[in-house]
Amino acid sequence: MQLPLLAATFLTPTREAVVFGFKGVLSMAMALFIALYFNLDKPYWAVVSAVFLQIRPEGGMVVEKTVSQISGTLIGGLYGVLVLNFLHAAPVPAMGALAVWLGLNSAMSAMVRRVNFIYFFAMACVTPVIIVLLTMVQPASVTSESIFSIAQARVTEIIVGALCAMTISMLVLPRRVKTALQTQARTSINHTLNYLVLELDPAGSHEARHERIDAILEMLAALNDDASAVTYEGPYGPGRSRAATVISNKILSLIAVIQVFGRLQRNHPHILSEQLKELLEGLRKDLARIADSQDYEECYRLAQQQRRSLLKKASDLDSSSPLEARLVKTAQEMVAELVLVLRAYNALFRGEQSLLKAPQHSPYRDPLIGLATGFRTFLVFNVGAFLWLYTGSTAAVMMMILPVIFSIMFARMPPVIVKTALKRMLIGVAVAIPTAVFFALNLLAQSTGEYPVLILVLAGPYFLGLMLVANRATLPYGLGFCIPFTILVRPANDMSQSFAIDYTLSAALSIVVGVSILYWVFRLITGPGVPTLQRRLLAATRRDLKRLIKQKAPQHWFNARMGDRLLRLASYDKGMASEARVVTDLGLTGLNMGHTSIRLRKLVQSMTDEDLSDSLKRWQYALADTFTDAANGRPLRRFRPACEEVLAQLRKHARHDNDLKLIEGMFERLTLTLERTATMVRERQREMVKPVAAV
């Protein structure tokens, strides 16, 4: 019998969860000791800072998060000082200045992909809020000296927590990003090889292919995130980072190329000769053998053997069809990409000073998503600010601090996942309140308040809460417990205020109300609708197809642009609960169009010394526009004339006609793909209209 999620976490804990909890308690104990030793004003903020760095505690990850958290804290602290300096006597304008700052930083946080960089914006938001609000609750005592002193204390507390978490992570039972990175790389390559085999199998199912694509895209996103953090892990870190980035880029290239064979086999089997079918079957079997092998040397040998076999078959292929000639060449290019993936994988494991180079994935930056995220944080803060200004309650300050942090941290998640996470966080808060009041504060009130007693009382609840943080599925429970528990107990040298039950209950109510408001704001402001975002993503693909001709390393640039975009398209497509997955297929078609156009330009440049850049530019623009037409189910008008123009120029200026057949085959294959795409979209549109017509 399988235990429920929470029961399994505590009754059958993994070694990783136990170690995680132990290290987390140690880092928070260290942060609290230093904060108490130097008599910092509010030591519990050092503990809260240490909690946030427990998420993904691998060495490189913690270093990158620490750098992001400290830099965001310093910038946020500077802004908080500026607000207090000019607006300390005017609460309403001060709240307005904070709200605008929060909205701006929250919007920018939605424009970055890496989780660790989001910490920068989160701390840039929350630090001035803490400084300004905790200063303005006592406006009569505000002076220039007190403003600086409070800002220095808040910044110091947060930095102490971050540095303690980093120190413990690096020195006590350290874990390395490289281990996770190697696992992700191996999993990504295995998923990709299995996907290649599925695409080459005429009997492969549509659902299986898309399940594999979804898994590959999610794994590539994680691989790209960790590739940045591994840079901080020793002299081989940058080499491992480059190797991981090459793997990510080349896997996208493999996905782009394999679409050609899979779709032709499924939709145009009559076009393929028996010789070509035999070639593809041999390729499928070799890829399956590589996928099943666990030995790098054997995998590399099989890939090189297949590469040589394709070169031989290209010369022996008894066919004059331009399409078949192009398909054999495409198979050679695909296997060459696979060889590069295997080389990069070997460099990642051996830790060599790899010379492999590739740009990292760029996030898809949609201003509409940033606007929705910024407005959501802006609204959450203003609701709390209004209640604070109206009631004057000191405890209401917490209503503005925690929801702001969580609003930014959850902004990149799909709405369905956010709602579930916030519900789990509320459960964690509900458990933290009685634990703080009836367990921790009750015991501490009967003690002498010395540091060892403080740690003995707090260690148990923290350990259990951190075990929840260790698991991604239970992480919201853990955060919902650990952070409110810390804020309600408020460990300090003088805990007299913590024992004031009226303040503690008011603060608890504020936290519950704040997180509840955040939950409803996320439900009400979900951002642009899925159809709108999909249209914008496809329009961005069209723009990139046109901009492709201006790039120095077009393949790497296009892969970097398409990686995050494909992940978003697949995520939105799954959210629409459609088995057709038309939008994902459109994104994959766009990826293939870009790669094909890159190869066309290289081939044309090798055939003639004439400058055909104008004709190629018109062809590229026609391809981009035709992709949009096909994505909307419209007939293809501009593409064929653009292809004929390029062919006419080549027949006139080419040094030899040997490669002309390849270009003719390329144009024929692109036309088939675009026509099939337009037909698929039209059929999907008719299916969507049928229920309306029936009504």
XYZ file of C-alpha atoms in Angstrom:
695
model
C 0.000 0.000 0.000
C 1.369 3.390 -1.003
C 1.475 5.953 1.801
C 0.055 9.450 1.316
C 2.582 12.101 0.306
C 3.045 13.708 3.733
C 3.032 10.405 5.600
C 5.657 8.963 3.265
C 7.893 11.993 3.845
C 8.058 11.402 7.609
C 7.523 7.639 7.952
C 9.780 6.495 5.108
C 12.240 9.382 4.687
C 15.024 9.201 2.146
C 18.640 9.683 3.129
C 18.715 12.887 1.079
C 15.764 14.330 3.038
C 17.362 13.535 6.400
C 20.710 15.047 5.372
C 18.890 18.045 3.937
C 17.003 18.616 7.197
C 20.169 18.256 9.286
C 22.140 20.724 7.153
C 19.229 23.157 7.108
C 18.934 23.152 10.911
C 22.706 23.599 11.178
C 22.747 26.584 8.791
C 19.838 28.277 10.567
C 21.419 27.638 13.958
C 24.642 29.194 12.701
C 22.786 32.216 11.271
C 20.895 32.693 14.523
C 24.050 32.392 16.631
C 25.890 35.056 14.628
C 22.871 37.363 14.613
C 22.475 36.998 18.390
C 26.204 37.336 19.031
C 26.357 40.671 17.234
C 23.046 41.671 18.836
C 21.323 42.369 15.533
C 17.923 43.968 15.939
C 15.779 41.222 14.393
C 17.830 38.008 14.163
C 14.931 35.990 12.792
C 15.357 37.619 9.378
C 18.751 35.907 9.172
C 16.956 32.593 9.763
C 14.329 33.386 7.096
C 17.128 34.214 4.650
C 18.805 30.880 5.401
C 15.500 29.034 4.783
C 15.214 30.340 1.241
C 18.687 29.110 0.350
C 17.758 25.570 1.391
C 15.895 25.112 -1.897
C 18.316 23.225 -4.184
C 21.242 23.142 -1.692
C 23.917 21.928 -4.150
C 27.187 23.853 -3.919
C 27.051 25.814 -7.163
C 23.336 26.481 -6.771
C 23.779 27.922 -3.291
C 26.701 30.109 -4.396
C 24.692 31.489 -7.322
C 21.647 32.053 -5.107
C 23.802 33.725 -2.467
C 25.292 36.108 -5.023
C 21.823 36.887 -6.380
C 20.315 37.278 -2.917
C 23.053 39.542 -1.583
C 23.164 41.775 -4.675
C 19.362 42.053 -4.679
C 19.421 42.848 -0.950
C 21.967 45.644 -1.377
C 20.065 47.267 -4.244
C 16.761 46.886 -2.422
C 18.298 48.305 0.740
C 19.545 51.361 -1.141
C 16.085 51.982 -2.568
C 14.525 51.574 0.890
C 16.868 54.226 2.279
C 15.955 56.614 -0.547
C 12.229 56.139 0.097
C 12.630 56.743 3.830
C 14.901 59.724 3.300
C 12.309 61.586 1.232
C 8.966 60.084 2.297
C 9.302 58.932 5.921
C 6.704 61.479 7.013
C 4.270 60.637 4.200
C 3.048 57.027 4.499
C 0.733 57.056 1.474
C 3.344 58.315 -1.057
C 5.894 55.958 0.516
C 3.552 53.005 -0.033
C 3.005 54.173 -3.598
C 6.754 54.353 -4.241
C 7.174 50.836 -2.844
C 4.252 49.500 -4.887
C 5.708 50.847 -8.138
C 9.146 49.410 -7.291
C 7.608 46.027 -6.507
C 5.584 45.981 -9.703
C 8.631 46.882 -11.789
C 10.904 44.254 -10.236
C 8.204 41.612 -10.321
C 7.635 42.275 -14.023
C 11.361 41.964 -14.719
C 11.512 38.704 -12.740
C 9.037 37.217 -15.223
C 11.459 38.019 -18.055
C 14.253 35.761 -16.766
C 14.321 31.997 -17.003
C 16.808 30.920 -14.351
C 15.297 30.347 -10.929
C 18.347 31.690 -9.103
C 18.155 35.030 -10.896
C 14.568 35.391 -9.684
C 15.989 35.515 -6.142
C 17.699 38.772 -7.085
C 14.381 40.436 -7.898
C 12.637 38.844 -4.905
C 15.215 40.275 -2.490
C 15.281 43.626 -4.326
C 11.528 43.741 -3.621
C 11.285 42.483 -0.066
C 14.306 44.302 1.430
C 12.964 47.879 0.958
C 9.537 46.699 2.150
C 11.065 45.371 5.386
C 13.183 48.491 5.877
C 10.425 51.007 5.171
C 7.576 49.275 6.982
C 9.494 48.308 10.109
C 10.730 51.893 10.318
C 7.393 53.609 9.717
C 5.545 51.607 12.377
C 7.289 54.013 14.801
C 7.318 57.307 12.844
C 8.045 59.472 15.885
C 11.535 57.981 16.309
C 12.599 58.297 12.653
C 15.801 60.254 12.078
C 18.504 60.151 9.427
C 20.653 58.139 11.814
C 17.866 55.685 12.642
C 17.050 55.211 8.937
C 20.627 54.228 8.178
C 20.847 52.042 11.276
C 17.659 50.130 10.458
C 18.624 49.672 6.796
C 22.069 48.434 7.806
C 20.553 45.989 10.301
C 18.032 44.539 7.817
C 20.628 44.145 5.071
C 23.131 42.622 7.499
C 20.592 40.106 8.815
C 19.672 38.881 5.349
C 23.302 38.662 4.234
C 24.284 36.741 7.392
C 21.597 34.141 6.707
C 22.664 33.749 3.073
C 26.359 33.380 3.897
C 25.692 30.853 6.674
C 23.550 28.709 4.377
C 26.253 28.839 1.714
C 29.010 27.925 4.191
C 27.173 24.899 5.577
C 26.203 23.737 2.108
C 29.809 23.870 0.883
C 31.505 22.352 3.954
C 29.083 19.870 5.561
C 28.268 16.754 3.510
C 28.506 18.808 0.346
C 26.460 18.036 -2.744
C 27.516 19.236 -6.167
C 25.504 20.545 -9.077
C 27.683 18.473 -11.391
C 26.068 15.275 -10.050
C 22.570 16.526 -10.832
C 23.804 17.907 -14.148
C 25.274 14.573 -15.188
C 22.046 12.780 -14.279
C 19.996 15.321 -16.236
C 22.297 15.033 -19.244
C 22.093 11.239 -19.241
C 18.303 11.332 -18.889
C 17.938 13.968 -21.610
C 20.060 11.976 -24.058
C 18.203 8.736 -23.290
C 14.839 10.461 -23.758
C 16.087 11.957 -27.023
C 17.367 8.648 -28.383
C 14.077 6.958 -27.518
C 12.244 9.815 -29.218
C 14.373 9.437 -32.349
C 13.544 5.735 -32.424
C 9.834 6.528 -32.006
C 9.901 9.031 -34.876
C 11.583 6.498 -37.158
C 9.057 3.816 -36.235
C 6.036 4.053 -38.594
C 3.950 2.323 -35.909
C 4.925 4.772 -33.142
C 1.948 6.436 -31.433
C 1.207 10.154 -31.426
C 0.722 10.177 -27.644
C 4.048 8.442 -26.978
C 5.926 10.924 -29.161
C 4.451 13.913 -27.353
C 5.036 12.407 -23.924
C 8.674 12.028 -24.867
C 8.898 15.564 -26.270
C 7.378 16.999 -23.086
C 9.897 15.111 -20.949
C 12.819 16.231 -23.150
C 11.835 19.910 -23.039
C 11.371 19.892 -19.257
C 14.706 18.144 -18.765
C 16.474 20.598 -21.093
C 15.091 23.518 -19.065
C 16.519 21.986 -15.866
C 19.800 21.180 -17.621
C 20.147 24.759 -18.819
C 19.377 26.142 -15.341
C 22.020 23.971 -13.696
C 24.570 24.688 -16.425
C 24.838 28.225 -15.077
C 25.309 27.165 -11.439
C 27.965 24.495 -12.140
C 30.313 27.292 -13.250
C 30.994 28.005 -9.566
C 32.231 24.472 -8.846
C 35.973 24.462 -9.296
C 38.267 24.887 -12.304
C 36.318 22.364 -14.397
C 33.011 24.083 -13.725
C 33.053 26.363 -16.806
C 33.969 23.397 -19.033
C 31.077 21.355 -17.643
C 28.786 24.332 -18.155
C 29.770 24.595 -21.824
C 29.386 20.842 -22.322
C 25.875 20.887 -20.812
C 24.913 23.812 -23.028
C 26.199 21.986 -26.122
C 24.124 18.934 -25.175
C 21.041 21.092 -24.778
C 21.569 22.880 -28.101
C 22.390 19.753 -30.091
C 19.422 17.834 -28.688
C 17.189 20.574 -30.083
C 18.986 20.180 -33.414
C 18.289 16.435 -33.354
C 14.631 17.071 -32.603
C 14.468 19.528 -35.499
C 16.010 17.082 -37.987
C 14.097 13.947 -36.993
C 10.780 15.659 -37.751
C 11.598 15.264 -41.451
C 11.680 11.457 -41.402
C 8.861 10.895 -38.959
C 6.348 13.061 -40.767
C 7.244 11.771 -44.215
C 6.905 8.154 -43.076
C 3.526 8.829 -41.494
C 2.009 11.174 -44.059
C 3.768 10.405 -47.365
C 4.999 6.775 -47.227
C 4.497 6.361 -50.980
C 7.261 8.898 -51.654
C 9.970 6.801 -49.982
C 11.680 4.094 -52.031
C 12.419 0.642 -50.643
C 16.116 1.494 -50.451
C 15.402 4.586 -48.373
C 13.015 2.704 -46.106
C 15.727 0.106 -45.536
C 18.221 2.859 -44.734
C 15.864 4.437 -42.177
C 15.146 1.061 -40.594
C 18.871 0.452 -40.181
C 19.259 3.897 -38.634
C 16.399 3.187 -36.230
C 17.965 -0.097 -35.088
C 21.360 1.520 -34.492
C 19.775 4.355 -32.498
C 17.896 1.791 -30.417
C 21.181 -0.025 -29.711
C 22.804 3.243 -28.637
C 19.832 3.999 -26.378
C 20.100 0.569 -24.729
C 23.863 0.753 -24.185
C 25.347 2.146 -20.971
C 28.917 2.285 -22.312
C 30.069 5.578 -23.814
C 32.754 3.999 -25.991
C 30.268 1.598 -27.532
C 27.738 4.380 -28.142
C 30.360 6.554 -29.795
C 31.555 3.638 -31.937
C 28.008 2.836 -33.091
C 27.343 6.493 -33.962
C 30.548 6.790 -35.980
C 29.823 3.461 -37.684
C 26.369 4.687 -38.687
C 27.886 7.918 -39.937
C 30.315 6.061 -42.215
C 27.519 3.762 -43.378
C 25.383 6.731 -44.409
C 28.269 8.247 -46.359
C 28.655 4.983 -48.280
C 24.933 4.577 -48.880
C 24.701 8.134 -50.171
C 27.014 7.192 -53.021
C 25.380 3.795 -53.585
C 21.756 4.959 -53.438
C 20.216 4.019 -56.757
C 17.784 6.881 -57.044
C 17.695 10.136 -58.937
C 14.952 11.638 -56.783
C 16.032 15.012 -55.366
C 13.928 14.379 -52.250
C 15.635 11.075 -51.476
C 19.081 12.565 -52.060
C 18.241 15.310 -49.589
C 16.875 12.849 -47.020
C 20.092 10.818 -47.040
C 22.062 14.024 -46.531
C 19.720 14.970 -43.668
C 20.346 11.597 -42.020
C 24.099 12.226 -42.213
C 23.651 15.635 -40.580
C 21.520 14.129 -37.820
C 24.099 11.477 -36.954
C 26.824 14.158 -36.966
C 24.792 16.100 -34.377
C 24.463 12.921 -32.298
C 28.237 12.450 -32.346
C 28.651 15.986 -30.950
C 26.115 15.233 -28.203
C 28.101 12.146 -27.181
C 31.380 14.080 -27.182
C 29.875 16.789 -24.986
C 28.469 14.128 -22.643
C 31.932 12.605 -22.286
C 33.426 16.046 -21.546
C 30.753 16.656 -18.906
C 31.635 13.455 -17.048
C 35.404 13.631 -17.403
C 35.556 17.255 -16.290
C 37.956 18.296 -19.005
C 38.707 21.882 -19.962
C 36.240 21.558 -22.810
C 36.599 23.855 -25.792
C 33.035 23.181 -26.900
C 31.118 26.417 -27.268
C 27.433 27.232 -27.467
C 25.296 30.106 -26.203
C 22.920 29.377 -23.368
C 19.173 29.347 -23.881
C 17.570 32.768 -23.877
C 14.199 33.065 -22.150
C 11.110 33.950 -24.097
C 10.365 37.512 -23.008
C 6.730 38.459 -23.443
C 5.848 41.925 -22.094
C 2.257 40.787 -21.486
C 3.445 38.101 -19.063
C 5.678 40.641 -17.300
C 2.817 43.140 -17.083
C 0.460 40.561 -15.553
C 3.098 39.435 -13.038
C 3.989 42.992 -12.060
C 0.353 44.026 -11.659
C -0.368 40.964 -9.520
C 2.419 41.827 -7.070
C 1.428 45.499 -7.189
C -2.156 44.603 -6.265
C -1.217 42.182 -3.475
C 1.007 44.792 -1.841
C -1.582 47.555 -2.157
C -4.275 45.446 -0.497
C -1.967 44.875 2.460
C -0.846 48.527 2.484
C -4.462 49.726 2.553
C -5.272 47.470 5.524
C -2.133 48.617 7.351
C -2.806 52.304 6.743
C -6.446 51.860 7.746
C -5.872 49.780 10.906
C -2.399 50.930 11.941
C -1.681 47.392 13.176
C 1.994 46.508 13.447
C 1.182 42.875 12.778
C -0.434 43.801 9.445
C 3.066 44.463 8.117
C 3.463 40.714 7.551
C 0.531 40.865 5.151
C 2.726 42.865 2.780
C 6.041 41.039 3.134
C 5.474 37.299 2.668
C 2.853 37.535 -0.126
C 5.235 39.744 -2.116
C 8.008 37.121 -1.905
C 5.711 34.265 -2.865
C 4.089 36.261 -5.659
C 7.455 36.626 -7.383
C 8.672 33.092 -6.683
C 5.483 31.471 -8.006
C 5.058 33.776 -11.009
C 6.837 31.461 -13.460
C 4.667 28.459 -12.598
C 1.540 27.525 -14.587
C -1.677 28.803 -12.896
C -2.914 25.290 -12.050
C 0.315 24.453 -10.214
C 0.309 27.829 -8.410
C -3.166 27.246 -7.007
C -2.158 23.831 -5.678
C 1.092 25.218 -4.226
C -0.671 28.064 -2.420
C -3.260 25.690 -0.964
C -0.441 23.526 0.388
C 1.322 26.597 1.704
C -1.824 27.605 3.618
C -1.887 24.151 5.207
C 1.734 24.658 6.264
C 0.820 28.049 7.769
C -2.118 26.488 9.605
C 0.231 23.946 11.217
C 2.944 26.530 11.959
C 0.649 28.729 14.085
C -0.269 26.225 16.816
C 3.242 24.767 16.731
C 4.708 28.216 17.400
C 2.154 29.224 20.054
C 1.593 26.008 22.007
C 4.943 24.281 21.532
C 7.848 26.655 20.869
C 6.732 29.800 22.701
C 5.249 27.790 25.558
C 8.546 25.970 26.181
C 10.676 29.073 25.695
C 8.562 31.032 28.173
C 9.494 28.464 30.824
C 13.212 28.513 30.007
C 16.058 30.883 30.691
C 16.149 31.942 27.026
C 19.781 30.935 26.502
C 20.966 29.999 23.017
C 21.354 26.206 23.583
C 17.797 25.983 24.911
C 16.567 28.077 22.000
C 18.135 25.695 19.495
C 16.885 22.575 21.299
C 13.323 23.881 21.159
C 13.454 25.057 17.545
C 15.520 22.244 16.001
C 12.703 19.661 15.949
C 10.076 21.774 14.130
C 12.695 23.102 11.705
C 13.981 19.617 10.936
C 10.490 18.310 10.136
C 9.661 21.388 8.066
C 12.899 21.143 6.097
C 12.246 17.492 5.305
C 9.184 18.775 3.453
C 11.270 21.412 1.658
C 13.625 18.673 0.428
C 10.931 17.188 -1.813
C 9.625 19.289 -4.697
C 6.075 17.990 -4.254
C 5.961 18.889 -0.535
C 8.063 22.058 -0.769
C 5.043 24.437 -0.425
C 4.082 22.709 2.843
C 7.634 23.198 4.121
C 7.908 26.865 3.145
C 4.426 27.523 4.537
C 5.566 26.056 7.834
C 9.191 27.192 8.287
C 8.901 30.891 7.411
C 5.723 31.727 9.409
C 7.029 29.610 12.296
C 10.213 31.708 12.367
C 8.330 35.011 12.159
C 5.880 34.030 14.919
C 8.549 32.750 17.325
C 10.964 35.616 16.464
C 14.019 34.149 18.227
C 16.104 36.949 19.752
C 18.161 37.885 22.793
C 15.118 39.618 24.222
C 11.997 37.610 23.461
C 9.587 39.577 25.639
C 7.646 40.797 22.602
C 7.393 37.244 21.252
C 5.550 36.201 24.403
C 2.876 38.859 23.841
C 0.085 36.545 22.728
C -2.038 39.343 21.244
C 0.745 40.377 18.851
C 1.556 36.782 17.945
C -2.059 35.970 17.103
C -2.413 39.209 15.125
C 0.730 38.389 13.140
C -0.552 34.853 12.535
C -3.871 36.201 11.273
C -2.028 38.654 9.004
C 0.041 35.867 7.464
C -3.036 33.714 6.828
C -4.953 36.630 5.316
C -1.949 37.686 3.205
C -1.407 34.235 1.688
C -5.170 33.876 1.155
C -5.274 37.203 -0.685
C -2.360 36.053 -2.819
C -4.246 32.837 -3.664
C -7.302 34.740 -4.868
C -5.234 37.299 -6.756
C -3.535 34.450 -8.626
C -6.962 33.016 -9.417
C -8.353 36.340 -10.616
C -5.298 37.603 -12.517
C -4.041 34.651 -14.495
C -2.313 36.720 -17.162
C -2.927 36.563 -20.904
C -5.123 33.700 -22.057
C -3.608 30.550 -23.504
C -4.767 31.238 -27.099
C -3.296 34.744 -26.926
C 0.035 33.492 -25.616
C 0.178 30.764 -28.242
C -0.419 33.283 -31.024
C 2.327 35.500 -29.627
C 4.741 32.582 -29.331
C 4.155 31.574 -32.945
C 4.490 35.201 -34.066
C 7.826 35.373 -32.228
C 8.944 32.235 -34.114
C 8.093 33.968 -37.378
C 10.162 37.010 -36.368
C 13.126 34.820 -35.443
C 12.952 33.025 -38.784
C 13.427 36.410 -40.429
C 16.174 37.533 -38.037
C 18.048 34.266 -38.503
C 19.951 35.510 -41.541
C 21.694 38.236 -39.505
C 23.231 35.928 -36.873
C 26.886 34.883 -36.796
C 26.075 31.482 -35.252
C 22.516 31.003 -36.501
C 21.967 27.405 -35.385
C 23.020 28.035 -31.807
C 21.150 31.338 -31.702
C 17.948 29.790 -33.012
C 18.130 26.809 -30.649
C 18.715 29.155 -27.722
C 15.634 31.149 -28.701
C 13.426 28.136 -29.375
C 14.215 26.048 -26.279
C 12.167 28.044 -23.784
C 9.526 28.855 -26.399
C 8.889 25.186 -27.182
C 8.591 24.408 -23.474
C 5.957 27.114 -23.058
C 4.064 26.010 -26.163
C 4.004 22.410 -24.947
C 2.912 23.526 -21.470
C 0.052 25.645 -22.822
C -0.921 22.918 -25.274
C -1.184 20.346 -22.472
C -3.268 22.799 -20.446
C -5.899 22.891 -23.192
C -6.561 19.166 -22.630
C -6.401 18.376 -26.329
C -5.042 15.096 -27.645
C -4.158 16.669 -30.997
C -1.300 18.797 -29.577
C -1.470 20.935 -32.729
C 0.330 23.910 -31.205
C 3.283 21.785 -30.083
C 3.531 20.374 -33.598
C 3.548 23.930 -34.978
C 6.424 24.844 -32.677
C 8.388 21.784 -33.775
C 7.683 22.696 -37.402
C 9.061 26.196 -36.778
C 12.195 24.663 -35.255
C 12.628 22.485 -38.324
C 12.075 25.425 -40.699
C 14.870 27.373 -39.040
C 17.375 24.523 -39.231
C 16.514 23.774 -42.851
C 16.992 27.403 -43.873
C 20.394 27.479 -42.164
C 21.526 24.419 -44.122
C 20.177 25.888 -47.340
C 22.292 29.030 -46.999
C 25.439 27.001 -46.311
C 24.769 24.785 -49.316
C 24.125 27.730 -51.638
C 27.311 29.465 -50.486
C 29.306 26.322 -51.336
C 27.851 26.169 -54.856
C 28.558 29.637 -56.212
C 30.739 32.697 -55.765
C 27.877 34.982 -56.780
C 26.196 37.086 -54.124
C 22.695 35.628 -53.845
C 21.951 37.286 -50.514
C 18.982 39.271 -51.877
C 17.307 36.174 -53.317
C 18.007 34.201 -50.136
C 16.631 37.020 -47.994
C 13.405 37.094 -50.014
C 13.217 33.310 -49.723
C 13.784 33.471 -45.939
C 11.052 36.081 -45.503
C 8.701 34.041 -47.698
C 9.428 30.965 -45.537
C 8.629 32.887 -42.338
C 5.391 34.306 -43.765
C 4.376 30.944 -45.193
C 4.949 29.332 -41.791
C 2.453 31.829 -40.353
C 0.007 31.127 -43.187
C 0.276 27.388 -42.579
C -0.148 27.878 -38.809
C -3.437 29.641 -39.570
C -4.594 27.086 -42.140
C -4.202 29.443 -45.077
C -3.001 28.318 -48.540
C 0.672 28.735 -49.501
C 1.161 31.513 -52.032
C 4.583 33.127 -51.720
C 6.758 30.120 -51.009
C 6.854 28.347 -54.366
C 7.762 31.496 -56.372
C 10.547 32.248 -53.869
C 11.911 28.701 -54.298
C 11.807 29.014 -58.087
C 13.736 32.284 -57.908
C 16.556 30.691 -55.898
C 16.693 27.660 -58.205
C 16.822 29.895 -61.283
C 19.753 31.835 -59.820
C 21.599 28.615 -58.985
C 21.054 27.082 -62.428
C 22.583 30.232 -63.848
C 25.536 30.751 -61.489
C 26.323 27.403 -59.811
C 29.796 25.970 -60.456
C 28.348 22.451 -60.699
C 24.931 20.801 -60.599
C 25.767 18.009 -58.163
C 24.216 19.767 -55.171
C 21.309 21.281 -57.093
C 19.382 18.060 -56.590
C 19.783 18.456 -52.810
C 18.264 21.942 -52.904
C 15.390 20.793 -55.112
C 14.739 17.991 -52.636
C 14.902 20.444 -49.751
C 12.292 22.712 -51.353
C 10.072 19.732 -52.156
C 10.234 18.479 -48.583
C 9.518 21.956 -47.134
C 6.512 22.333 -49.405
C 5.139 18.965 -48.269
C 5.644 19.927 -44.614
C 3.980 23.323 -44.940
C 1.044 21.895 -46.908
C 0.579 19.154 -44.325
C 0.699 21.764 -41.532
C -1.937 23.935 -43.205
C -4.175 20.889 -43.751
C -3.744 19.797 -40.110
C -4.730 23.259 -38.830
C -7.760 23.467 -41.131
C -8.967 20.062 -39.949
C -8.501 21.135 -36.348
C -10.456 24.349 -36.982
C -13.321 22.368 -38.534
C -13.410 20.047 -35.524
C -13.676 23.028 -33.192
C -16.524 24.544 -35.229
C -18.615 21.347 -35.396
C -20.086 21.565 -31.855
C -21.044 25.194 -32.440
C -22.775 24.273 -35.715
C -24.648 21.468 -33.984
C -26.031 23.858 -31.397
